[in-house]
Tab-separated table of C-alpha atoms and ligand atoms in Angstrom:
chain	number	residue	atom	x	y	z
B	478	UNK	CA	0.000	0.000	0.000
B	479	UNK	CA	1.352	3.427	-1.205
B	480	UNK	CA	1.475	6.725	2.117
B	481	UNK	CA	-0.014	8.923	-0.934
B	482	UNK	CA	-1.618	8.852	-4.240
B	483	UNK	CA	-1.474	12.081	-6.080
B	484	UNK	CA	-4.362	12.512	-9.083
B	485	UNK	CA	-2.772	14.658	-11.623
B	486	UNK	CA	0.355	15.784	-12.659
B	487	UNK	CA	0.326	19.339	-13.591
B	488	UNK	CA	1.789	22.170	-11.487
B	489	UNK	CA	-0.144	21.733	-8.458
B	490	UNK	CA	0.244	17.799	-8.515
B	491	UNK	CA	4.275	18.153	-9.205
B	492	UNK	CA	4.044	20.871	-6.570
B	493	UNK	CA	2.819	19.106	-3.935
B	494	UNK	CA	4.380	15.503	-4.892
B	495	UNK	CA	8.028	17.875	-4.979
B	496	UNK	CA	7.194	19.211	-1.598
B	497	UNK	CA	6.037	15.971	-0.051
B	498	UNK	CA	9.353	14.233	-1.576
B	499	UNK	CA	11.814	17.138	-0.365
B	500	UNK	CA	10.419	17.384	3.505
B	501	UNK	CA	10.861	14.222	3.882
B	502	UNK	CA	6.811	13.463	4.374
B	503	UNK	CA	7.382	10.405	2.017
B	504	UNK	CA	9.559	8.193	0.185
B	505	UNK	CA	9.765	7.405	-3.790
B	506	UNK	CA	8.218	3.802	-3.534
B	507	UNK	CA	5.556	5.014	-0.858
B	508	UNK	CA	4.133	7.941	-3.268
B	509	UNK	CA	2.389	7.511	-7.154
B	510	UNK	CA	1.382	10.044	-9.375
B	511	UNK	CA	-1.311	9.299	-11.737
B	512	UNK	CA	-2.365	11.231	-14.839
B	513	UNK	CA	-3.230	10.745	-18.599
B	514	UNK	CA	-0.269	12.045	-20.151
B	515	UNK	CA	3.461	10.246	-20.381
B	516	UNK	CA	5.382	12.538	-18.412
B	517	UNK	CA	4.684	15.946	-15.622
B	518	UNK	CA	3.649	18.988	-16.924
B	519	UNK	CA	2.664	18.145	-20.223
B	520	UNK	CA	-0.221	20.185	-20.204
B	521	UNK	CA	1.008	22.867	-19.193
B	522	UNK	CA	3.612	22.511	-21.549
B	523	UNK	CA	1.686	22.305	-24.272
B	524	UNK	CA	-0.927	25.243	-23.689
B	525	UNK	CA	1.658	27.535	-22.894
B	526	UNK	CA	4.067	26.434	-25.415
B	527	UNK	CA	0.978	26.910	-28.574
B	528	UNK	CA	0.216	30.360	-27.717
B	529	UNK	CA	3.841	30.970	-27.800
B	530	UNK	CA	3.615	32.548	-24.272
B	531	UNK	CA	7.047	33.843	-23.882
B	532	UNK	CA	6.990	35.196	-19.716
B	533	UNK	CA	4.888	34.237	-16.992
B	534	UNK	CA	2.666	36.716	-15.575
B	535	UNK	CA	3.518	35.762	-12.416
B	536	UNK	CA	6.907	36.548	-10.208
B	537	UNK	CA	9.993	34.887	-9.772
B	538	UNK	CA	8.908	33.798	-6.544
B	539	UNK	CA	6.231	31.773	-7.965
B	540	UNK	CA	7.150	28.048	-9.184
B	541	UNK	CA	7.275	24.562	-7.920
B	542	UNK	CA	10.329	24.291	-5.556
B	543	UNK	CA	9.619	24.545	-1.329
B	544	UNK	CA	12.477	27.642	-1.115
B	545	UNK	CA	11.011	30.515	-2.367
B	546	UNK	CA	14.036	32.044	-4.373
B	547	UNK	CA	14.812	28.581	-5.734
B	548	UNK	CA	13.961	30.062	-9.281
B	549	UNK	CA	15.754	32.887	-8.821
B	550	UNK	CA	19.180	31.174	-7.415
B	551	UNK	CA	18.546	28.823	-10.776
B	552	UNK	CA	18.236	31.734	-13.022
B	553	UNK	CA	21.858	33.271	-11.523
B	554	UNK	CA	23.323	30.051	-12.485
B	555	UNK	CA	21.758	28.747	-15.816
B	556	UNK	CA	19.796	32.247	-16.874
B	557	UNK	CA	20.834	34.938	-18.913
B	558	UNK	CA	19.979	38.755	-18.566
B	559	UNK	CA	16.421	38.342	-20.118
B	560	UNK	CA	15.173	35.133	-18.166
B	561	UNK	CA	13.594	38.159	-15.678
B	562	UNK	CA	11.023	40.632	-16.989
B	563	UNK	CA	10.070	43.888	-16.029
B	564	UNK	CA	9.602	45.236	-12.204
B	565	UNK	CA	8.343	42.164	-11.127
B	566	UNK	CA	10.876	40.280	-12.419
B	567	UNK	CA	8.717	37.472	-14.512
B	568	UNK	CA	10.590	34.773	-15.353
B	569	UNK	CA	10.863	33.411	-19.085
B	570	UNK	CA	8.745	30.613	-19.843
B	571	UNK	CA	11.990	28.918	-20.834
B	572	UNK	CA	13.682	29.183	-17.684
B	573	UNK	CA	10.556	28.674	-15.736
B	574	UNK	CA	9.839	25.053	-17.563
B	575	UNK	CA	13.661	24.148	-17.406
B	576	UNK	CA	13.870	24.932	-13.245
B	577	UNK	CA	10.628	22.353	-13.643
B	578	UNK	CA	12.801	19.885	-15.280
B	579	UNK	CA	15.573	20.357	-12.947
B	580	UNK	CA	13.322	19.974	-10.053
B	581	UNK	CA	11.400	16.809	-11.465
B	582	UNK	CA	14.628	15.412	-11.902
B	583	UNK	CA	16.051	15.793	-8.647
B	584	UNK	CA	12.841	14.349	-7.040
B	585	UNK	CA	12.863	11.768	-9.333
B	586	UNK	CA	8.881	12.366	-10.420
B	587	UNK	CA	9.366	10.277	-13.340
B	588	UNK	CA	9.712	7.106	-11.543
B	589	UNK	CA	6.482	7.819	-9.404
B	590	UNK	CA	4.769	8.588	-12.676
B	591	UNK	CA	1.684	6.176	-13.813
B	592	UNK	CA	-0.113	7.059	-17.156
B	593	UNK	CA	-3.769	6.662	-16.367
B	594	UNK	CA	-6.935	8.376	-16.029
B	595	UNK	CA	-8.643	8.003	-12.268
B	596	UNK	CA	-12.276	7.073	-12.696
B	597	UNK	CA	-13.245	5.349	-9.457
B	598	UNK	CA	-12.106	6.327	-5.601
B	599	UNK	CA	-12.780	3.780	-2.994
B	600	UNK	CA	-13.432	4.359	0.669
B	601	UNK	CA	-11.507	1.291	2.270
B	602	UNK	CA	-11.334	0.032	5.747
B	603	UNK	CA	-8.827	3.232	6.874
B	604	UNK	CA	-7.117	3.746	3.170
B	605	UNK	CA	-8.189	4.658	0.140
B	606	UNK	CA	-8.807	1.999	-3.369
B	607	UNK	CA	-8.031	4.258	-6.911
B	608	UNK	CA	-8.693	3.011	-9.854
B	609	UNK	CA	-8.081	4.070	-13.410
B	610	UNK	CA	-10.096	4.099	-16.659
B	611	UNK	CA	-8.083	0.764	-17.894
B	612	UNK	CA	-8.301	-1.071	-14.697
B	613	UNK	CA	-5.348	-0.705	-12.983
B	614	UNK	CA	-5.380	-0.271	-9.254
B	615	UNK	CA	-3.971	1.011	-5.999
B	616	UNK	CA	-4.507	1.651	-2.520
B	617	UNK	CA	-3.174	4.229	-0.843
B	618	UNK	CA	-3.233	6.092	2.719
B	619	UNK	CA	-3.469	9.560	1.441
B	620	UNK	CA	-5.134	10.773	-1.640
B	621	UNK	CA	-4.561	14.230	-3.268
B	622	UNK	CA	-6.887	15.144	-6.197
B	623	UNK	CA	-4.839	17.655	-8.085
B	624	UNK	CA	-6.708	17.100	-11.659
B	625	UNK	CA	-7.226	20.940	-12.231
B	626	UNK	CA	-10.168	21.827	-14.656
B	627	UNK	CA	-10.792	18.422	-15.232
B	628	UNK	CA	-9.398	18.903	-18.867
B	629	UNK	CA	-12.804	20.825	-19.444
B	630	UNK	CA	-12.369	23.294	-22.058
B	631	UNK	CA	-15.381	26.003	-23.099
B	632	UNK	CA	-16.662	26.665	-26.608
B	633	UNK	CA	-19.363	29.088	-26.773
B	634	UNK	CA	-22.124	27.850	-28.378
B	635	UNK	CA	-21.502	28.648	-32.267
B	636	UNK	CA	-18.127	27.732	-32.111
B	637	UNK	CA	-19.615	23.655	-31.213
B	638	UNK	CA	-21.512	24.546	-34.762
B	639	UNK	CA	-17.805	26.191	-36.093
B	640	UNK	CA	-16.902	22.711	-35.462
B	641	UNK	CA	-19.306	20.646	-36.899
B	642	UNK	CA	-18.726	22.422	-39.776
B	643	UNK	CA	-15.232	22.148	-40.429
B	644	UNK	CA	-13.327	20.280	-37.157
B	645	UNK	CA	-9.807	20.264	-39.099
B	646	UNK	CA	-10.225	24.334	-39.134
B	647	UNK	CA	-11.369	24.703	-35.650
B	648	UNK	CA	-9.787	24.658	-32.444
B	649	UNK	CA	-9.864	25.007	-28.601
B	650	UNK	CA	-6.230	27.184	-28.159
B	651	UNK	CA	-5.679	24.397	-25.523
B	652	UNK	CA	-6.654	21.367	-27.528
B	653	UNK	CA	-4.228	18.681	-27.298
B	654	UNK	CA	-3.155	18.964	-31.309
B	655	UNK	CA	-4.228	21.974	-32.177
B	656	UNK	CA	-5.039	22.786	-35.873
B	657	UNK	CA	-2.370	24.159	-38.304
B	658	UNK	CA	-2.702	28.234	-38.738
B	659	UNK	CA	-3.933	29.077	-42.396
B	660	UNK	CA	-4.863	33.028	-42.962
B	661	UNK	CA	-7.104	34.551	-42.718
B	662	UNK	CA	-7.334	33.537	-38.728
B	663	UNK	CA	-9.757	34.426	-36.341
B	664	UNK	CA	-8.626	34.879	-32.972
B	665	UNK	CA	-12.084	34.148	-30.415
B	666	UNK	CA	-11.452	35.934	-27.005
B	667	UNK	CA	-10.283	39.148	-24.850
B	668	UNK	CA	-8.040	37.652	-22.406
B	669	UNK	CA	-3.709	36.551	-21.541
B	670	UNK	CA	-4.315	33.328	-24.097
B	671	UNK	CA	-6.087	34.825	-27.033
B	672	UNK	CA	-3.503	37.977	-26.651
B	673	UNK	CA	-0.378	35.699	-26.757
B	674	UNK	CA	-1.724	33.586	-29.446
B	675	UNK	CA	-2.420	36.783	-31.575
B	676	UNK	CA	0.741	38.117	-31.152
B	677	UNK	CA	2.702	35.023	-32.228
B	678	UNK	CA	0.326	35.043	-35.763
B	679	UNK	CA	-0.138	38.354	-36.636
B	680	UNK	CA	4.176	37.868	-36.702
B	681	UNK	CA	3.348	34.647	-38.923
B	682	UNK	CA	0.683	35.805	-40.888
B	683	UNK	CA	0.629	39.858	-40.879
B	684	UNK	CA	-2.263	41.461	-42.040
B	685	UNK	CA	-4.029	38.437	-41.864
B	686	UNK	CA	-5.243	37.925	-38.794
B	687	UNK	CA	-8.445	39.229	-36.458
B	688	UNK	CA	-8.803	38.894	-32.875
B	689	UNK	CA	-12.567	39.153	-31.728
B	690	UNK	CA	-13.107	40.093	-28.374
B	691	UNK	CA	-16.713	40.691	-26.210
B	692	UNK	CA	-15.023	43.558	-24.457
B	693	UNK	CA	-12.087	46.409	-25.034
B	694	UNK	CA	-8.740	45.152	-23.944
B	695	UNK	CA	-8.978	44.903	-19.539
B	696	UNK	CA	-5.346	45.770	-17.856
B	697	UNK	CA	-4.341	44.198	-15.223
B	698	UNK	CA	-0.744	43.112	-13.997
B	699	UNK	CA	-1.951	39.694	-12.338
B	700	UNK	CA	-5.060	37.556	-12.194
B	701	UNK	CA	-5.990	38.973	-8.970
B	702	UNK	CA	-4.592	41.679	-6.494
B	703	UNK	CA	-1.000	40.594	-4.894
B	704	UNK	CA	-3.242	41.333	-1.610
B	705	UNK	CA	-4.913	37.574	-1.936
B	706	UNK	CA	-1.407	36.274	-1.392
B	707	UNK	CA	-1.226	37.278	2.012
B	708	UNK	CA	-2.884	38.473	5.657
B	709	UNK	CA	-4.148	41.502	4.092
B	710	UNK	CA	-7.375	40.329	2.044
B	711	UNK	CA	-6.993	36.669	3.473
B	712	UNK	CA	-7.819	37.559	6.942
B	713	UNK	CA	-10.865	39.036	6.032
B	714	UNK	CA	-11.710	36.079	3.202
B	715	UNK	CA	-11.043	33.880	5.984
B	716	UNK	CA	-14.037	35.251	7.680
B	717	UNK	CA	-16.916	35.066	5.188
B	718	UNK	CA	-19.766	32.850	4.884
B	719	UNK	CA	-19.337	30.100	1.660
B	720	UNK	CA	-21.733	31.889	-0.030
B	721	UNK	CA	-19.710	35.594	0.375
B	722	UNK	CA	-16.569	33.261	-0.422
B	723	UNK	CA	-17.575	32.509	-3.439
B	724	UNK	CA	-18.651	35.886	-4.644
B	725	UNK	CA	-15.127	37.483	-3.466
B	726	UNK	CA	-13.546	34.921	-5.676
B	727	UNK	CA	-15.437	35.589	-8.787
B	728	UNK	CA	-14.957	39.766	-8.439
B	729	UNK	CA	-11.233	39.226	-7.658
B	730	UNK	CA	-10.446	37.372	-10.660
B	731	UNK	CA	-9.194	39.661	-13.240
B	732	UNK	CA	-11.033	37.218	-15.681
B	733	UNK	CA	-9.992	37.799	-19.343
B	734	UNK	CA	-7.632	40.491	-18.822
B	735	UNK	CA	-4.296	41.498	-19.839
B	736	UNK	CA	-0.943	42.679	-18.459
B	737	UNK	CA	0.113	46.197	-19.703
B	738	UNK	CA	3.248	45.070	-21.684
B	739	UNK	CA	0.959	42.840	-23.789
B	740	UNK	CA	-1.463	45.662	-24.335
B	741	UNK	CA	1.042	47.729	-25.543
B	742	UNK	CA	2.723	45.368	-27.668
B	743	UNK	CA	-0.577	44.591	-29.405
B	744	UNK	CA	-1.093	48.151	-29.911
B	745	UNK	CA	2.180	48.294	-32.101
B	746	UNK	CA	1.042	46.073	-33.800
B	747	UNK	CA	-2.390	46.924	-34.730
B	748	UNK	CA	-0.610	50.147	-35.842
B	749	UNK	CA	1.337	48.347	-38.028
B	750	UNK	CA	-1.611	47.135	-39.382
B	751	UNK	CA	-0.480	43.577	-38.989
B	752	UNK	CA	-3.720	42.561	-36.663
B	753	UNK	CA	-7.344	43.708	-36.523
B	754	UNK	CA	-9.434	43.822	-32.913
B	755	UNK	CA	-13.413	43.700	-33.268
B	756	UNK	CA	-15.287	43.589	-30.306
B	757	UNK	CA	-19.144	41.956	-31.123
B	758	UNK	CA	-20.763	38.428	-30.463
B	759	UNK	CA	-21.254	36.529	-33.371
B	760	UNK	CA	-25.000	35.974	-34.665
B	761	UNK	CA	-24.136	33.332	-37.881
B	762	UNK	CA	-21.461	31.748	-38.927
B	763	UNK	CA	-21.374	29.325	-42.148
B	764	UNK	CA	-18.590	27.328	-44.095
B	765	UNK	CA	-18.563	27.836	-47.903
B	766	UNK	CA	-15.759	27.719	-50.217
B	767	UNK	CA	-13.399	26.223	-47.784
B	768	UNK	CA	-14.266	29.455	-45.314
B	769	UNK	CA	-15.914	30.578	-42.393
B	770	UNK	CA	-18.146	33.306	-43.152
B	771	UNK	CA	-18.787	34.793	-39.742
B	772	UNK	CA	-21.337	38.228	-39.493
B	773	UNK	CA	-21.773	39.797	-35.787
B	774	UNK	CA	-23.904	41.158	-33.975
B	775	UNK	CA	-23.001	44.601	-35.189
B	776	UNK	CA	-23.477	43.343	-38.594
B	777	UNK	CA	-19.816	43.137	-39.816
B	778	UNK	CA	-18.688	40.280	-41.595
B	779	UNK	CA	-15.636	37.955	-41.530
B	780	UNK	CA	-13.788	34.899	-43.262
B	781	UNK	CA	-11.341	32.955	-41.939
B	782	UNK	CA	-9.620	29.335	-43.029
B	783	UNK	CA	-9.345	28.653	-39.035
B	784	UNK	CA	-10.450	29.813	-35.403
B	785	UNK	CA	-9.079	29.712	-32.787
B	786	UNK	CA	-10.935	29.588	-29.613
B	787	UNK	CA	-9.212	31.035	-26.865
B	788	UNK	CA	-11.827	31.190	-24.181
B	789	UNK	CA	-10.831	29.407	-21.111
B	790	UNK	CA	-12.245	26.701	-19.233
B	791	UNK	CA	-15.459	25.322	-18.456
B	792	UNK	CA	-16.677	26.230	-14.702
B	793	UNK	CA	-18.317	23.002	-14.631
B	794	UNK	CA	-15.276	22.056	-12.772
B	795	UNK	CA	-17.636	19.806	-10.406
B	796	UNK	CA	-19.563	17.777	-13.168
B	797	UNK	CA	-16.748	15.293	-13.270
B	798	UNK	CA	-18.450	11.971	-12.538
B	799	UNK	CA	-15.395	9.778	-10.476
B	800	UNK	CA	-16.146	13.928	-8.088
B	801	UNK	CA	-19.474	13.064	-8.215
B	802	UNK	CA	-19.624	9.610	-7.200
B	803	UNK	CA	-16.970	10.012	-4.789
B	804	UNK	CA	-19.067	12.903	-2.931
B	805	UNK	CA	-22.413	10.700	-2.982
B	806	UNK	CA	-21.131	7.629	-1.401
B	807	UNK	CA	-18.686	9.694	1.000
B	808	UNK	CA	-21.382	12.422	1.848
B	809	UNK	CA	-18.446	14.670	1.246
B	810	UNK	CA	-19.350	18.407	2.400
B	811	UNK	CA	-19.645	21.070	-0.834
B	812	UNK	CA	-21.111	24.259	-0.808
B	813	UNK	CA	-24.148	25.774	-2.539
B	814	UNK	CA	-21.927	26.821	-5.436
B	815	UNK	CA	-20.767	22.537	-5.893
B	816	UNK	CA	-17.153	23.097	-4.722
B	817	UNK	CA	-15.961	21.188	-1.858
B	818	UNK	CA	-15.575	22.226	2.202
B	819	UNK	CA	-12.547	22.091	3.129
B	820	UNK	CA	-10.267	22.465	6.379
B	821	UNK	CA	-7.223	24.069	6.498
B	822	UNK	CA	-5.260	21.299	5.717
B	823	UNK	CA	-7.301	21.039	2.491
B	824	UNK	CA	-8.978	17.606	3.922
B	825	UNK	CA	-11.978	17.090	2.603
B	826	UNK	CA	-12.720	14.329	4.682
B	827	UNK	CA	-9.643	12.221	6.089
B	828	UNK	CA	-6.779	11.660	4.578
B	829	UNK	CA	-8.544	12.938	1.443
B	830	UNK	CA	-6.805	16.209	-0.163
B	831	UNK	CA	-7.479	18.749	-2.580
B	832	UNK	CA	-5.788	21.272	-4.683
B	833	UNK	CA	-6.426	24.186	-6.845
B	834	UNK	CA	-9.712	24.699	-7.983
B	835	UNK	CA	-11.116	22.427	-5.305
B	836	UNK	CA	-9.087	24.460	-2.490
B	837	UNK	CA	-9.802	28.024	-3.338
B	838	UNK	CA	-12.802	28.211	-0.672
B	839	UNK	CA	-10.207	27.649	1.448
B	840	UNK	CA	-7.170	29.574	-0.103
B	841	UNK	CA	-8.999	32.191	-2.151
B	842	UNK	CA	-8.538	33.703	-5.834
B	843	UNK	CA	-5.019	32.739	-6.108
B	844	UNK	CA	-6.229	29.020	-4.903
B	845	UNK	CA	-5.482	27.711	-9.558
B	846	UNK	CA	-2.370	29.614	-9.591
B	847	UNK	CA	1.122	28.739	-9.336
B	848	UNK	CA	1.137	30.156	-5.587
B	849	UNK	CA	-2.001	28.350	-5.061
B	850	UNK	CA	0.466	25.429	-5.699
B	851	UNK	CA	2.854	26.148	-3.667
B	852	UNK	CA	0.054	27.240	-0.488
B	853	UNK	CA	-1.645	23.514	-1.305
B	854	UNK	CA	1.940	21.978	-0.785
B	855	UNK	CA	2.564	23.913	2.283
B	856	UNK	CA	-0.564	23.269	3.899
B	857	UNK	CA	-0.632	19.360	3.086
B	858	UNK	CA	2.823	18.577	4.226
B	859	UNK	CA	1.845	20.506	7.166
B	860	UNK	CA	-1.146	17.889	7.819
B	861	UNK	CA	1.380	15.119	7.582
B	862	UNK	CA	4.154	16.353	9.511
K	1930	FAD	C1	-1.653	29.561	-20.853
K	1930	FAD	C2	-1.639	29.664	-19.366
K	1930	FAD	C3	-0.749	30.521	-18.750
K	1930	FAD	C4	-0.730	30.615	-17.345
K	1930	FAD	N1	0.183	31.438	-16.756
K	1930	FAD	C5	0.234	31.496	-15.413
K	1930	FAD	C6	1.222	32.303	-14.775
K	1930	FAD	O1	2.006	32.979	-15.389
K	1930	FAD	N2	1.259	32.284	-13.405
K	1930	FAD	C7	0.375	31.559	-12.657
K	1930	FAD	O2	0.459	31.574	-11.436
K	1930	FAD	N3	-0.577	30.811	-13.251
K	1930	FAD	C8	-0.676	30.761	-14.601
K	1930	FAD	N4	-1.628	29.979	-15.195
K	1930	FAD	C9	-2.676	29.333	-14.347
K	1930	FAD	C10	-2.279	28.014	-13.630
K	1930	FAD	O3	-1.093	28.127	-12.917
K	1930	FAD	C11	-2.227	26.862	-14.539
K	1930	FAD	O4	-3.489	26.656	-15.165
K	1930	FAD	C12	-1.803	25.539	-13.865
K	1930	FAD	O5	-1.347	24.740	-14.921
K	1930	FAD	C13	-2.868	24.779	-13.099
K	1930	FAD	O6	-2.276	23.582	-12.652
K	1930	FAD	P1	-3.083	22.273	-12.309
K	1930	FAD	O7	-2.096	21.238	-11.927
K	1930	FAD	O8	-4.167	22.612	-11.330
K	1930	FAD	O9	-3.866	21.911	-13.631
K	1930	FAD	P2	-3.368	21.272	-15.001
K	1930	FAD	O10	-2.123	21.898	-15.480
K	1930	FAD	O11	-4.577	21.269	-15.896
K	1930	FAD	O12	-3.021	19.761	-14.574
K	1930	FAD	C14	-3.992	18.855	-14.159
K	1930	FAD	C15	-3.552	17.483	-14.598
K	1930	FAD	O13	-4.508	16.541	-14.116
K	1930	FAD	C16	-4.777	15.624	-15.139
K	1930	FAD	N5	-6.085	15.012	-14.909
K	1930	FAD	C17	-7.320	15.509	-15.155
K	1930	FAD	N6	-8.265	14.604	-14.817
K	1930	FAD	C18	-7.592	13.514	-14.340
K	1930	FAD	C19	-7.996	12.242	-13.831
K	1930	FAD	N7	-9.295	11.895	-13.741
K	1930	FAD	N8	-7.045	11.363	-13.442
K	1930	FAD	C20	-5.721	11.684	-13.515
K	1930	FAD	N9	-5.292	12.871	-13.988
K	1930	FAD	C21	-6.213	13.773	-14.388
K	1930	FAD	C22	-4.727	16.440	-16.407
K	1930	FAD	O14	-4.562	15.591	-17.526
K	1930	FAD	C23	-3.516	17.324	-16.118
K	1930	FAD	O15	-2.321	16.717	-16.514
K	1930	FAD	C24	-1.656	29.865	-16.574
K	1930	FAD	C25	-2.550	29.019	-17.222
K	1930	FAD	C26	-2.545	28.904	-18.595
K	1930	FAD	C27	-3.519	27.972	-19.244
């Protein structure tokens, strides 16, 4: 029997797996992380890497190691001058993935790894039976579900019809294999993704490429206000009914909003006229001639050879059914908005833990972030110690 099973092996799972590993709360052959892909991080890896993201938005101080200038003290000694950005020194997406690397080698995260997608948990006489979509199984003490946004991407609804259209024209920015890029391009969304991704094409394809937003560019340095990281909105946060909880979250989320240095690269070049911006919904959209012909609200019209939809996740985070099971036959504790009670440990119920999206009742807006990582991994080790 395993001490702990993580679920998922993105940043928060590699976080917290790293953390558990380096203070000493468990060994390699007591610990197993499971998730779809072959190897950590590869979804990150890939979403980042398509909308050729090229700095975090968030500090040096944010990343996956327990010290917190580890990234920093790596940069000095395998960075150059431009692995830091601006005043809050952001680190390159480069250096950020290869400190990653370095620190999933040193834990040895590979050899924990187990490609497989968890589909049933198990409550056990005093541990805890996983099992994955193709049958393999293990039992465990502790279980961490770290699986993110479920891999639960949103389309509004034309762009499901976009698709039915034409699939080999249309994609989710963060599909696995995204389509090729042929112009004309539409670029769906107002927000960090669809701003990378239409910088990195109107380079490839000037003149040829629209980004269509539902709102004017939103600037904001981070997702939410550095004051969620620490006592100065947490205290108060701490305080509030679920309900209240809940609503903080959503109005402290910078949701689809951009850092300034973006904004004012895009605004070069729009001037350069190698990018258009429209702001509308869009009322039709048909496939004729090997194009879409999109018209708007507003009543202007479009073509494109491909979309690109870069509009987020799903926040049916919840409607995942091995969540729902587990909560019916466990009587696990959620709130009115789904998402699960936690205490400060970010136990669910014993021995059962939870990360990112499932914590941030508990750790607030910053709860998906990198930092929300790196709180998750604090506060679980803490439970074990
Ligand atoms: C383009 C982009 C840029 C971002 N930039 C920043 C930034 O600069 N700073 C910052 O702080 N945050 C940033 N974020 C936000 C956040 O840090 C990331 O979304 C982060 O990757 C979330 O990590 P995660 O481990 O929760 O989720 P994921 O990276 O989605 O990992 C979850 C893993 O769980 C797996 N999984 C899902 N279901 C199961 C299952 N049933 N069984 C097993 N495994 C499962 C998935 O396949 C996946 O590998 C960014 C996000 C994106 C998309």
């Amino acid at each position: 029997m395993l001490e702990w099973l993580i679920a998922g092996g993105g940043i928060h799972g590699c976080t917290i797996a790293a953390h558990l590993l380096k203070q000493k709360n468990t060994s390699q052959n007591q610990l197993k992380i499971i998730d779809p892909n072959p190897e950590p991080l590869a979804e990150w890896k890939n979403r980042t890497g398509f909308i050729g993201m090229p700095y975090l938005r968030s500090p040096g101080v944010h990343h996956l190691d327990v010290k917190p200038f580890s990234l920093k003290q790596y940069g000095k000694s395998y960075g150059t001058e431009t692995d830091f950005y601006g005043t809050y020194r952001r680190p390159s997406l480069y250096l950020f993935n290869e400190h990653c690397d370095s620190l999933i080698k040193k834990t040895n995260l590979k050899e924990v790894w187990h490609e497989g997608m968890l589909s049933l948990i198990e409550k056990m006489d005093g541990y805890w039976k996983v099992q994955t979509k193709s049958g393999d199984q293990f039992y465990t003490k502790n279980l961490v579900i770290s699986t993110g946004v479920n891999q639960k991407l949103f389309l509004p609804e034309w762009g499901h019809t976009a698709k039915k259209l034409a699939a080999n024209r249309v994609s989710h920015v963060f599909d696995k294999q995204p389509v090729k890029p042929e112009g004309p391009i539409i670029v769906i969304g107002g927000g960090i993704s669809a701003a990378h991704l239409t910088i990195k094409l109107a380079r490839q394809f000037p003149g040829q490429v629209t980004q269509l937003s539902r709102h004017p560019y939103r600037i904001h340095d981070f997702d939410s206000d550095p004051g969620w990281l620490g006592p100065k909105y947490m205290n108060g946060f701490s305080k509030l009914s679920l309900n209240e909880k809940r609503n903080t979250i959503s109005k402290a989320r910078n949701k689809g909003s951009i850092p300034r240095d973006l904004n004012n690269k895009l605004h070069h070049l729009k001037e350069k006229g190698r990018y258009s911006f429209a702001i509308g919904e869009v009322e039709t959209v048909q496939y004729k001639a090997d194009a879409f012909h999109i018209k708007l609200g507003t009543g202007q019209k479009m073509t494109a050879k491909t979309i690109y939809f870069a509009t987020g996740f799903s926040p049916e985070v919840m409607n995942t059914d091995f969540l729902s099971d587990l909560i019916k036959k466990e009587n696990l504790q959620c709130a009115h908005c789904g998402f699960p009670i936690v205490n400060q440990h970010l136990e669910w119920c014993d021995h059962l833990f939870v990360s990112g999206p499932l914590a941030e009742l508990e750790l607030g807006p910053s709860s998906r972030n990198i930092i929300g990582a790196m709180k998750a991994a604090e506060r679980i080790t803490s439970a074990s110690c």
